PDB file of C-alpha atoms and ligand atoms in Angstrom:
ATOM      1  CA  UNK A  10      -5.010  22.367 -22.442  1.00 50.00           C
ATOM      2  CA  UNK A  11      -2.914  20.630 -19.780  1.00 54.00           C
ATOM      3  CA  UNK A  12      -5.045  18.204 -17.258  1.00 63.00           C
ATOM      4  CA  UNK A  13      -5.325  19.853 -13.769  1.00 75.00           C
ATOM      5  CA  UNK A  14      -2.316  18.334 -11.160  1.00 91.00           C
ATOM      6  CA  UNK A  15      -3.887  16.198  -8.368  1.00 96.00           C
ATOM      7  CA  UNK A  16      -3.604  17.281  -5.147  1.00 98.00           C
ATOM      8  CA  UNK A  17      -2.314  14.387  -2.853  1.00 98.00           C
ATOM      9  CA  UNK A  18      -3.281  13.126   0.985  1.00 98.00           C
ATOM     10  CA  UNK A  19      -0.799  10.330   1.742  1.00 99.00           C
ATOM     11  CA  UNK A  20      -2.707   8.451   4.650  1.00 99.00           C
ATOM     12  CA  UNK A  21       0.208   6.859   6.766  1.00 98.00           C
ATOM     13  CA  UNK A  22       2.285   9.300   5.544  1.00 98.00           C
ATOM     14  CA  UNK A  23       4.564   9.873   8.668  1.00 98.00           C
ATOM     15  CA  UNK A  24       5.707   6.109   8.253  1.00 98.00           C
ATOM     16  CA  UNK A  25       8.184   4.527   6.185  1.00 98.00           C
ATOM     17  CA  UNK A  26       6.788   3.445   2.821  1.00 98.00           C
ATOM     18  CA  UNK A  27       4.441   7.092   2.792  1.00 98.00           C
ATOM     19  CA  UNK A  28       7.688   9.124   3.690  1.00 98.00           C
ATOM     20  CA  UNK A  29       8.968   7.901   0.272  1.00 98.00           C
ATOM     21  CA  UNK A  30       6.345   8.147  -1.525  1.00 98.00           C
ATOM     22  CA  UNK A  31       5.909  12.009  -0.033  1.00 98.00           C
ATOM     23  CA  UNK A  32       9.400  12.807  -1.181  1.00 98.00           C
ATOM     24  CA  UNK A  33       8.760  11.461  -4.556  1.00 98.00           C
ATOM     25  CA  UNK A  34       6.241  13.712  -4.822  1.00 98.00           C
ATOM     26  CA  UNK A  35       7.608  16.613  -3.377  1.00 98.00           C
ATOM     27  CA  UNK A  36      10.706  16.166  -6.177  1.00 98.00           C
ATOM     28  CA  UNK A  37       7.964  16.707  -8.824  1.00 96.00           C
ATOM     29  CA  UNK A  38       6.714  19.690  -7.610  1.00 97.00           C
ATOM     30  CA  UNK A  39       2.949  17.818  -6.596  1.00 98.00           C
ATOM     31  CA  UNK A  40       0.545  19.720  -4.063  1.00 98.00           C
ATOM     32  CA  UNK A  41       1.178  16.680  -1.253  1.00 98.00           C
ATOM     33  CA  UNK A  42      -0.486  16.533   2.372  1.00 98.00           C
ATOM     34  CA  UNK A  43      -0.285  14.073   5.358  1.00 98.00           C
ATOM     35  CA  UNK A  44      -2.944  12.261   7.127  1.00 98.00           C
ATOM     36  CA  UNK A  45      -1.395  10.065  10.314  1.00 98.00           C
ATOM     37  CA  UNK A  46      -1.823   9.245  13.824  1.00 98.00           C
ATOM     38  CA  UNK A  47       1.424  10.614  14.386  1.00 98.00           C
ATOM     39  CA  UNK A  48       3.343  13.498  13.070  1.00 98.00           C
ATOM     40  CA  UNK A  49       7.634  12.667  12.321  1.00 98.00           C
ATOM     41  CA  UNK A  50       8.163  15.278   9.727  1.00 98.00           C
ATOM     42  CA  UNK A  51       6.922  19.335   9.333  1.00 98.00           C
ATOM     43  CA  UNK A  52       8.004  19.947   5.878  1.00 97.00           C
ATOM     44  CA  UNK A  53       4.078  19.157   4.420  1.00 98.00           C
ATOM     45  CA  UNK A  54       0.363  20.568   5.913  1.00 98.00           C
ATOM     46  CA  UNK A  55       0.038  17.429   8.604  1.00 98.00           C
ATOM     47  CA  UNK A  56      -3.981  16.171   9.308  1.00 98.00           C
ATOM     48  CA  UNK A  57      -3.666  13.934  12.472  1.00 98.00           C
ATOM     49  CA  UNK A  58      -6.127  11.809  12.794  1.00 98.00           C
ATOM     50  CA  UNK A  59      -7.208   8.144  12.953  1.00 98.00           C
ATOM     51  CA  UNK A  60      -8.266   6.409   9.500  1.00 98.00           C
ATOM     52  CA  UNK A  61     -11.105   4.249  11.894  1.00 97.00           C
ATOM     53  CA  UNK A  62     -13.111   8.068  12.121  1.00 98.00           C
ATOM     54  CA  UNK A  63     -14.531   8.693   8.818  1.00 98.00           C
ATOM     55  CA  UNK A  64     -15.143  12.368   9.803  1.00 98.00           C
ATOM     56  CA  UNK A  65     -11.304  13.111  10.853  1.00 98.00           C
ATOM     57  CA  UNK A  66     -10.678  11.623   7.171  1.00 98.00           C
ATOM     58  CA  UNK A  67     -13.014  13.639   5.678  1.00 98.00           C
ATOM     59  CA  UNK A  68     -12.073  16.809   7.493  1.00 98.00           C
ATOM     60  CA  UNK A  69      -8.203  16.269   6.472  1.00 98.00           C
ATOM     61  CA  UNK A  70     -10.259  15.820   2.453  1.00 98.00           C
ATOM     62  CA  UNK A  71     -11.850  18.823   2.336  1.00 98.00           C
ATOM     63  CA  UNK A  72      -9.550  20.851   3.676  1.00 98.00           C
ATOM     64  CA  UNK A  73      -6.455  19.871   1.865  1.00 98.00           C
ATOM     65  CA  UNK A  74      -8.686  20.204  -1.656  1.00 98.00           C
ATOM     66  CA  UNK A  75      -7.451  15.884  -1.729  1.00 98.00           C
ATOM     67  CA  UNK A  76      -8.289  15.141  -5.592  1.00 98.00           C
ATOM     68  CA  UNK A  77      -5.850  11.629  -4.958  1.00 98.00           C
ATOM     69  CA  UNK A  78      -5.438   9.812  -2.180  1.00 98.00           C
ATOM     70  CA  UNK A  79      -3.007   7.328  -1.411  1.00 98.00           C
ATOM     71  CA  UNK A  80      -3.774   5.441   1.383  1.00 98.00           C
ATOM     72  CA  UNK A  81      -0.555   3.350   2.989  1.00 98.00           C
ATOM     73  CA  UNK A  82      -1.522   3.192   7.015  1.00 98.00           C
ATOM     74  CA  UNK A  83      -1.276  -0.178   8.531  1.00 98.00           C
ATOM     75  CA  UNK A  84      -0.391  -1.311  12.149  1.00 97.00           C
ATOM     76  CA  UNK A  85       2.620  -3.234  11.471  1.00 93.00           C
ATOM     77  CA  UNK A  86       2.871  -7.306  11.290  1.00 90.00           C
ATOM     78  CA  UNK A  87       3.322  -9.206  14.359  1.00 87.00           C
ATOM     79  CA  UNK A  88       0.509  -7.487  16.895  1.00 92.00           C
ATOM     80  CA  UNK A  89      -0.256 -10.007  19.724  1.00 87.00           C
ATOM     81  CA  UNK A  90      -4.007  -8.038  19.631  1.00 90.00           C
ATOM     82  CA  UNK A  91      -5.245  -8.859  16.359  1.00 91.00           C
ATOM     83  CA  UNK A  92      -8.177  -6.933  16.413  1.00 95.00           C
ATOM     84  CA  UNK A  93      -6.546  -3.812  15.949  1.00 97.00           C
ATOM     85  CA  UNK A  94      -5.981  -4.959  12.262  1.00 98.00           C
ATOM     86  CA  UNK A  95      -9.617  -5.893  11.519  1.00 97.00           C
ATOM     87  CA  UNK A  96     -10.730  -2.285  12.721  1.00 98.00           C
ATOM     88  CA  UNK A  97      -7.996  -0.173  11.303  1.00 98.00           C
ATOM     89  CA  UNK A  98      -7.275  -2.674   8.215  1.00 98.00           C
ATOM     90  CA  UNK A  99     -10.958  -3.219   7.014  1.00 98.00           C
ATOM     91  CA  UNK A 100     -12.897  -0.830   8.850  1.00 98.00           C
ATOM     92  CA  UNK A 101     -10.425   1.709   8.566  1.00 98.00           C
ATOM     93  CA  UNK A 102     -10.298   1.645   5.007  1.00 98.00           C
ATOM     94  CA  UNK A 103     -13.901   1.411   4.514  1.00 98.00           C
ATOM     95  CA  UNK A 104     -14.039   4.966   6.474  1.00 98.00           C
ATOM     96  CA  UNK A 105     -11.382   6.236   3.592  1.00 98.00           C
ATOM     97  CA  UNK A 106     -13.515   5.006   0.993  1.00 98.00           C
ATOM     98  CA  UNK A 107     -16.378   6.656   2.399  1.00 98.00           C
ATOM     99  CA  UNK A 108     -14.744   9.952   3.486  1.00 98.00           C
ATOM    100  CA  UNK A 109     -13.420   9.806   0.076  1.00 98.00           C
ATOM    101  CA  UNK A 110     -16.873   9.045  -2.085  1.00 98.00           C
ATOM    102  CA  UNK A 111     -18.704  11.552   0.253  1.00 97.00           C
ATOM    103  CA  UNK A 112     -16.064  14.705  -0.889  1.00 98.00           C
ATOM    104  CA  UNK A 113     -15.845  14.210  -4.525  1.00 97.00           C
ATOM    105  CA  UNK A 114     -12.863  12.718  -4.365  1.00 97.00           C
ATOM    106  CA  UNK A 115     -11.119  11.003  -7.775  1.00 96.00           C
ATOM    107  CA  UNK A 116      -8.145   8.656  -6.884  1.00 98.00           C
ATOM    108  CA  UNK A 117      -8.068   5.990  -4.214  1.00 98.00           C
ATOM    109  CA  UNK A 118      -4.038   4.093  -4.331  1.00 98.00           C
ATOM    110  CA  UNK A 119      -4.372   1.071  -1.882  1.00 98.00           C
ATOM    111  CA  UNK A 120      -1.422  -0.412  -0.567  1.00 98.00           C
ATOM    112  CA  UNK A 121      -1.787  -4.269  -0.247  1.00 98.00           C
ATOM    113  CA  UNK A 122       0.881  -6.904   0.150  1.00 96.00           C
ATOM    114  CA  UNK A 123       2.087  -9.556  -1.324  1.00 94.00           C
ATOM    115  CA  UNK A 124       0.580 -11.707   1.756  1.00 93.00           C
ATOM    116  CA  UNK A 125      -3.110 -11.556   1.475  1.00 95.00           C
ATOM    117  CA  UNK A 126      -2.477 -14.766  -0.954  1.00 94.00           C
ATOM    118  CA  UNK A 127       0.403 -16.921   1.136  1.00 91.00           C
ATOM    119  CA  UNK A 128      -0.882 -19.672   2.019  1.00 88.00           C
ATOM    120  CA  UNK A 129       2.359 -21.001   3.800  1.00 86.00           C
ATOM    121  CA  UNK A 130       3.932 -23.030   1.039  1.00 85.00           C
ATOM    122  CA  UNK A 131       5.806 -21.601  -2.512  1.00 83.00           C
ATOM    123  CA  UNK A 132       3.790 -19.669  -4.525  1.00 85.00           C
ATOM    124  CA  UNK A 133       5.619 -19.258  -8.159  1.00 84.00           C
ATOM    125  CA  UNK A 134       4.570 -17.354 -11.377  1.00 85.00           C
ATOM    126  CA  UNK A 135       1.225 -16.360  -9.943  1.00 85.00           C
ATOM    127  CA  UNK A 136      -0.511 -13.165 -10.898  1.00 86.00           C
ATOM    128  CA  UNK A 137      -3.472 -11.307  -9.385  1.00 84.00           C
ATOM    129  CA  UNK A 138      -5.904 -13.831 -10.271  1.00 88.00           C
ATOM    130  CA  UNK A 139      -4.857 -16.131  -7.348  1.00 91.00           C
ATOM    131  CA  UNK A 140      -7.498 -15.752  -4.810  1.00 91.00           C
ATOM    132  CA  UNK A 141      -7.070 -15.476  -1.178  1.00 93.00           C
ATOM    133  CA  UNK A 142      -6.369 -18.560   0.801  1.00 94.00           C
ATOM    134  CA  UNK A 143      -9.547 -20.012   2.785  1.00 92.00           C
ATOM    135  CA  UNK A 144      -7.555 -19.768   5.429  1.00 92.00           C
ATOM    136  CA  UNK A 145      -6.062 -16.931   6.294  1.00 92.00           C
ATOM    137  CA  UNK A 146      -1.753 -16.935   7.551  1.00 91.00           C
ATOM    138  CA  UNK A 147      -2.732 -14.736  10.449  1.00 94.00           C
ATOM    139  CA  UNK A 148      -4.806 -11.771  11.519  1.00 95.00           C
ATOM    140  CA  UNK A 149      -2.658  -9.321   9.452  1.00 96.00           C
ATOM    141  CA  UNK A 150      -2.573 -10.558   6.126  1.00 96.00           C
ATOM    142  CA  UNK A 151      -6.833 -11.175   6.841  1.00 96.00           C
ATOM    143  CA  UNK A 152      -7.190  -7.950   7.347  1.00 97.00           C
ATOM    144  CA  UNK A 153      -5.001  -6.457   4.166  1.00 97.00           C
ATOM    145  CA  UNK A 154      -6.756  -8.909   2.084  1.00 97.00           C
ATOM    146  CA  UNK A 155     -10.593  -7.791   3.460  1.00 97.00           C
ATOM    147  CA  UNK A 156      -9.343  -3.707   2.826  1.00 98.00           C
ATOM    148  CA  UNK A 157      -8.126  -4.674  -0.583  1.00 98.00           C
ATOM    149  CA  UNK A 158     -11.380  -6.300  -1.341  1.00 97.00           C
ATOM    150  CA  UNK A 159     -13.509  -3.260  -0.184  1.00 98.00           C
ATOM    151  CA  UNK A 160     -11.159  -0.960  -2.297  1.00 98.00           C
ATOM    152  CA  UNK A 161     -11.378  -2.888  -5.433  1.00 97.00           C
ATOM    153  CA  UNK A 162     -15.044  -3.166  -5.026  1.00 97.00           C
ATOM    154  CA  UNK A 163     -15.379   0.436  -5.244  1.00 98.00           C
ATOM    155  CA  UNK A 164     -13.681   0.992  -8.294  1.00 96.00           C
ATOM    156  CA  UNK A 165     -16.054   3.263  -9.895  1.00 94.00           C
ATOM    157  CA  UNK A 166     -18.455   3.946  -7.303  1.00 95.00           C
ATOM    158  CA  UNK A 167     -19.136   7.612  -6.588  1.00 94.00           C
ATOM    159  CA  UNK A 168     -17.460   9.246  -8.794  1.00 93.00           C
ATOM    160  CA  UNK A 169     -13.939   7.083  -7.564  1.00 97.00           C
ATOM    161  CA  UNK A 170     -11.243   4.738  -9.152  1.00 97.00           C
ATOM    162  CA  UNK A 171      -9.283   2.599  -7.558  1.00 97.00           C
ATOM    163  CA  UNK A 172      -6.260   0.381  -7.468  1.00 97.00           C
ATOM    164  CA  UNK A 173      -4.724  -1.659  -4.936  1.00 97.00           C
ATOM    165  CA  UNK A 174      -0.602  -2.397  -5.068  1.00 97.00           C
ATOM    166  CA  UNK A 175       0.398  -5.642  -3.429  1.00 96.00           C
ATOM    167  CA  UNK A 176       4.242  -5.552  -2.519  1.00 96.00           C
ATOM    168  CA  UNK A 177       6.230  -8.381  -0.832  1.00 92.00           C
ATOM    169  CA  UNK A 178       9.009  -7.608   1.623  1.00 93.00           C
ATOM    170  CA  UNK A 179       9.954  -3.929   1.507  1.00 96.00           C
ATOM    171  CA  UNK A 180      13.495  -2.422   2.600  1.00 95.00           C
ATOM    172  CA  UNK A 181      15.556   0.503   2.573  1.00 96.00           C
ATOM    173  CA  UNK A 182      16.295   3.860   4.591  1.00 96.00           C
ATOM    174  CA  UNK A 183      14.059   4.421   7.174  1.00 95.00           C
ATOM    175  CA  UNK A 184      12.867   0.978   7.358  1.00 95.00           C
ATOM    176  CA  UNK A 185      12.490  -0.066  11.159  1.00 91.00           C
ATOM    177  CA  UNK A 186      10.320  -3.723  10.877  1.00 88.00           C
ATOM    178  CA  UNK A 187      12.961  -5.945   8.476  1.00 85.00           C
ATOM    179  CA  UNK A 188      16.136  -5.012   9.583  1.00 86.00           C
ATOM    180  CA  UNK A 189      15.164  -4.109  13.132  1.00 85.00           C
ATOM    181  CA  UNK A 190      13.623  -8.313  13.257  1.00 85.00           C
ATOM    182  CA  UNK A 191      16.887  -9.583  11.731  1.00 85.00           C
ATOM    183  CA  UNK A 192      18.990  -7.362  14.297  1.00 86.00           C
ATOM    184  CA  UNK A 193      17.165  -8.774  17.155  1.00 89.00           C
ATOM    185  CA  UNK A 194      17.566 -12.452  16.191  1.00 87.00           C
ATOM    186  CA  UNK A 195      21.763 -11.706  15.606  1.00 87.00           C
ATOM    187  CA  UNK A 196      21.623 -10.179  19.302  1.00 91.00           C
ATOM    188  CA  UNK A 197      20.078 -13.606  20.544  1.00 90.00           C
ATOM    189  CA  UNK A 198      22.147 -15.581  19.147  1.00 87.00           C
ATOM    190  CA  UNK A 199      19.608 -17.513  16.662  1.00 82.00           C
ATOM    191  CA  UNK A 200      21.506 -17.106  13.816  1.00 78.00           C
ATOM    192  CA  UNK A 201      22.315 -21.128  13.807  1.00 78.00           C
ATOM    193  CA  UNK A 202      18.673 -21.716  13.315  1.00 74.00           C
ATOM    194  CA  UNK A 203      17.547 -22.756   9.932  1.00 78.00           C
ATOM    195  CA  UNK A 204      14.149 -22.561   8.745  1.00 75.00           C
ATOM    196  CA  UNK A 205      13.215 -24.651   5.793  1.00 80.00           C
ATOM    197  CA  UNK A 206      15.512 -26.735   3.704  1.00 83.00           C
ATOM    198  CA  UNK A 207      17.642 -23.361   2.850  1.00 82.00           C
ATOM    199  CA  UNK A 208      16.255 -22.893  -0.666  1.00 83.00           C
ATOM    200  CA  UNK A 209      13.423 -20.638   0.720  1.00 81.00           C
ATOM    201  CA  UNK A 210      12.986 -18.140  -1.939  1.00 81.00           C
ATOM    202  CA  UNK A 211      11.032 -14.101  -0.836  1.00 84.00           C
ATOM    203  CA  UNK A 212      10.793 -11.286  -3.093  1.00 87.00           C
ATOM    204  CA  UNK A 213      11.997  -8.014  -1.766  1.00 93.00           C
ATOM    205  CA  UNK A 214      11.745  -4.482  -3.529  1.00 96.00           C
ATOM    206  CA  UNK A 215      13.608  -1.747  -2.678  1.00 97.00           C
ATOM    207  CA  UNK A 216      11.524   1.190  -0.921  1.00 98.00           C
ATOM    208  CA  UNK A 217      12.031   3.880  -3.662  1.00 98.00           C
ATOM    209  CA  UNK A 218      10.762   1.405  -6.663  1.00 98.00           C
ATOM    210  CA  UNK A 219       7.842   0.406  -4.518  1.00 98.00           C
ATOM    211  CA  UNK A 220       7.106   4.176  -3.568  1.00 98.00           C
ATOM    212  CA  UNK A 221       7.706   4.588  -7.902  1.00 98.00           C
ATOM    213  CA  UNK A 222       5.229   2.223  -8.132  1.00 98.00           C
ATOM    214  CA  UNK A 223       2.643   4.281  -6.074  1.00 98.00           C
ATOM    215  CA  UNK A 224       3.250   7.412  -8.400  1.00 97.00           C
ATOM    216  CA  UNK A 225       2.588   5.533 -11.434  1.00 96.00           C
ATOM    217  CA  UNK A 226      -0.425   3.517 -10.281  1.00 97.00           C
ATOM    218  CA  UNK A 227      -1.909   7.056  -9.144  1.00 97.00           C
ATOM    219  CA  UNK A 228      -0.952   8.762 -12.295  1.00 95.00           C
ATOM    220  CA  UNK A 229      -2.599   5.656 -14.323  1.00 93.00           C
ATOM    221  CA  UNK A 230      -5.913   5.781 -12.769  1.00 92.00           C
ATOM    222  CA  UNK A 231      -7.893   7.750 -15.290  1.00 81.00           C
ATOM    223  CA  UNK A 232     -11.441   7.569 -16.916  1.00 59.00           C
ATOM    224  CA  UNK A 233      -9.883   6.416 -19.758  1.00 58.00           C
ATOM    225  CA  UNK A 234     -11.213   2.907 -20.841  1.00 61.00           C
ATOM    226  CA  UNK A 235      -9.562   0.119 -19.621  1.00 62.00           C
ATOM    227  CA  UNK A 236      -6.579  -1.498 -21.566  1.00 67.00           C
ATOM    228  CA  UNK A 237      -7.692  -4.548 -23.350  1.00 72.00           C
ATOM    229  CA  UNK A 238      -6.846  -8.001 -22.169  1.00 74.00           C
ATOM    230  CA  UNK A 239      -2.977  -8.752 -23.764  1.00 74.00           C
ATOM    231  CA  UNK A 240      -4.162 -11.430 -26.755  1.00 77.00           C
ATOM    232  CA  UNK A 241      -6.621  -8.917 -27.810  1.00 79.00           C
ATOM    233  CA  UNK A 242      -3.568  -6.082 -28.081  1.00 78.00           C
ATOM    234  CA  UNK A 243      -2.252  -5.457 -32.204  1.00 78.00           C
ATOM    235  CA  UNK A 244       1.118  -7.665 -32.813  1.00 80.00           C
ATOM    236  CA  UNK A 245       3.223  -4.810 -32.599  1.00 76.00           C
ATOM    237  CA  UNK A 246       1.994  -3.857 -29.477  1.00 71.00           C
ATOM    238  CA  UNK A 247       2.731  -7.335 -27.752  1.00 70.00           C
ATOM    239  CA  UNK A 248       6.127  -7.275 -28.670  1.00 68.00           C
ATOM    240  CA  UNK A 249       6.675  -4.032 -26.106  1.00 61.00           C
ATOM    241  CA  UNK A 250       5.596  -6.406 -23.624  1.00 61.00           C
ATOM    242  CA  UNK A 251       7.767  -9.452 -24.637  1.00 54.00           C
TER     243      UNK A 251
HETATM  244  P1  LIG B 325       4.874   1.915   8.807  1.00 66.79           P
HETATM  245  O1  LIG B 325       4.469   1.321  10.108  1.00 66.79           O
HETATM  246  O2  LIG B 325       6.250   2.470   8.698  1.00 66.79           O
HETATM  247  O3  LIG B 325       3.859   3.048   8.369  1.00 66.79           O
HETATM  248  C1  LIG B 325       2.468   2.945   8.586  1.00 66.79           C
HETATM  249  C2  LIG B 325       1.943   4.315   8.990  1.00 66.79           C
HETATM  250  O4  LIG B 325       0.528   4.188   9.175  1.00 66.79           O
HETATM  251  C3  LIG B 325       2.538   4.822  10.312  1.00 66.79           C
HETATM  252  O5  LIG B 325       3.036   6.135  10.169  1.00 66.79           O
HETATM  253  C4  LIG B 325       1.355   4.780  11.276  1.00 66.79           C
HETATM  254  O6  LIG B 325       1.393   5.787  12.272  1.00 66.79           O
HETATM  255  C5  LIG B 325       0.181   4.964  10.318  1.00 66.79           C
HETATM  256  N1  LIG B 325      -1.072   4.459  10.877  1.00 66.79           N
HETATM  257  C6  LIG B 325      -1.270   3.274  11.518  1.00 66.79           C
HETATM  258  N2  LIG B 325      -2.536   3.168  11.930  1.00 66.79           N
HETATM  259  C7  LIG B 325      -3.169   4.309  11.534  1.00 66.79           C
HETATM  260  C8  LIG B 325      -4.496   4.788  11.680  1.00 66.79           C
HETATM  261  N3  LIG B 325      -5.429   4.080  12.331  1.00 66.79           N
HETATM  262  N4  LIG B 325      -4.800   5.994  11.138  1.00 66.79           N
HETATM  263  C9  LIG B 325      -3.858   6.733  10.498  1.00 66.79           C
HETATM  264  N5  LIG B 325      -2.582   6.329  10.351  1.00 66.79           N
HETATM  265  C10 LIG B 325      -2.235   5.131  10.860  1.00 66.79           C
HETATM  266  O7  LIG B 325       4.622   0.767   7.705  1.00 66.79           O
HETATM  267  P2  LIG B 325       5.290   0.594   6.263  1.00 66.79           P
HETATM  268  O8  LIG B 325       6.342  -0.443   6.379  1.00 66.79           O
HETATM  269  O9  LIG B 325       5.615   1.931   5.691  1.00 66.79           O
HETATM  270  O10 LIG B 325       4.079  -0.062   5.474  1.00 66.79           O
HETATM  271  C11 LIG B 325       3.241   0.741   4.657  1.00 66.79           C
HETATM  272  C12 LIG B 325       2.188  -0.134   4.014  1.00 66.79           C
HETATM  273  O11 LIG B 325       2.802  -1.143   3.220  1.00 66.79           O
HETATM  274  C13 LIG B 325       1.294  -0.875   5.009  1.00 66.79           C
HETATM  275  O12 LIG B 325      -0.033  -0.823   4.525  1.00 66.79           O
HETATM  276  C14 LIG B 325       1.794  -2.298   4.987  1.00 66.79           C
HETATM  277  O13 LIG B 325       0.762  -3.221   5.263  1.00 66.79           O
HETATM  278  C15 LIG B 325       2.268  -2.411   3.556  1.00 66.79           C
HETATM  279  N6  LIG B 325       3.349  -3.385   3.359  1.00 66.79           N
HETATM  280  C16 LIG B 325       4.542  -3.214   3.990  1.00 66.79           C
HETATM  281  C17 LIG B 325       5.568  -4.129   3.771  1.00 66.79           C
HETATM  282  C18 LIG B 325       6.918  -3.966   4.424  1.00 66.79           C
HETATM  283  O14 LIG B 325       7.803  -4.837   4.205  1.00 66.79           O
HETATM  284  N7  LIG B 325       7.164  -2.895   5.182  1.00 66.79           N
HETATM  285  C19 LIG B 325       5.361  -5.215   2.904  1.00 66.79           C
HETATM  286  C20 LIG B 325       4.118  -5.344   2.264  1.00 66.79           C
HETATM  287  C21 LIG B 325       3.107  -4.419   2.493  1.00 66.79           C
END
């Protein structure tokens, strides 16, 4: 017999990463929902509401039968009041996790980034192993680093698996941070400026692959044992891998 589909809340939905990652799921024929503090689009059942109230979360749950949820709401980088990422980054997310353990549901997807272990110099062939820096870059990536923690520490707690995603620089239709920053700085005239000795390297991913990326790290997530670590993996196995 066929597993059951999951039904899916995409919190943040209404913004540009969880727009993509709605259609993607919309093109598969997947029972999708949106949880946001504002509404941009009426083509999927829309729960406004705040992730910082656990109860509007859990209301938008219940009511949209959420078996998965993938969580994507952020305020975006470069707030001059940085507490509004500690209490919608951290606290926010600990609401979801709540609202989520406290209505049965399965599936938590975490969007990270690729920030919550810059430390402000090059960072090459590093996996997820690389803690945190001690000290933080700024407020934002703090924040996304604390949320990630709190979702990874409750993998498997009440009835919920988790996994948290950490992309880099993110563009493509729709997006209004990157392009709408490099705009500005071509209006004022900065574009002699040089920072760094010009062989400043950033990873960027194009919006689609990182919404793919969602889909697959929801679709993952299953009670089925972990994978074991790669040396432990039969030869002929490692060589899909190589
Ligand atoms: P976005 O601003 O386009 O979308 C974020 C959405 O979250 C918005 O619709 C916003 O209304 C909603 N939101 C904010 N606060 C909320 C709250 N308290 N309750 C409910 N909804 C709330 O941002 P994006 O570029 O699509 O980024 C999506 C995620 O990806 C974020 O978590 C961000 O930290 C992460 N990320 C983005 C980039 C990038 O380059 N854009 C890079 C790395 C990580």
């Amino acid at each position: 017999m066929a597993a059951s589909k999951d039904v899916y809340l995409i919190i943040g939905g209404s913004g540009f990463l969880g727009r993509h990652i709605v259609n993607q799921l919309l093109e598969r024929g997947d029972n999708v929902s949106v949880f946001d503090i504002v509404q941009r689009y009426h083509d999927v059942p829309f729960y406004s509401g705040d992730i910082s109230e656990k109860d509007q979360v859990a209301v938008a749950l219940r009511k949209s039968g959420t078996t998965c949820i993938i969580h994507v709401a952020s305020p975006p980088h470069g707030l001059k009041d940085p507490s509004l990422y500690w209490k919608v980054n951290v606290d926010g997310t600990k609401a979801v996790i709540a609202a989520a353990q406290e209505t049965g549901v399965q599936k938590l997807v975490f969007t990270s980034s690729a920030g919550v272990v810059f430390n402000g110099s090059d960072i090459i062939d590093i996996d997820e192993r690389l803690p945190p820096p001690e000290k933080p870059m700024d407020a934002y990536n703090d924040s996304k680093a604390h949320g990630e923690a709190a979702v990874l520490e409750a993998n498997g707690k009440g009835g919920l698996l988790t996994v948290a995603l950490r992309p880099a620089g993110i563009f493509g239709p729709g997006d209004h941070q990157v392009m709408a920053g490099l705009y500005a700085v071509y209006e004022k005239g900065q574009t002699h400026f040089q920072i760094g000795d010009n062989t400043n390297i950033f990873d960027w991913t194009y919006v689609e692959n990182v919404a793919y990326a969602h889909l697959l790290a929801a679709d993952k997530l299953s009670l089925l044992p972990p994978a074991p670590p790669f040396d432990e993996l039969p030869e002929d196995e490692k060589k899909h891998y190589s």
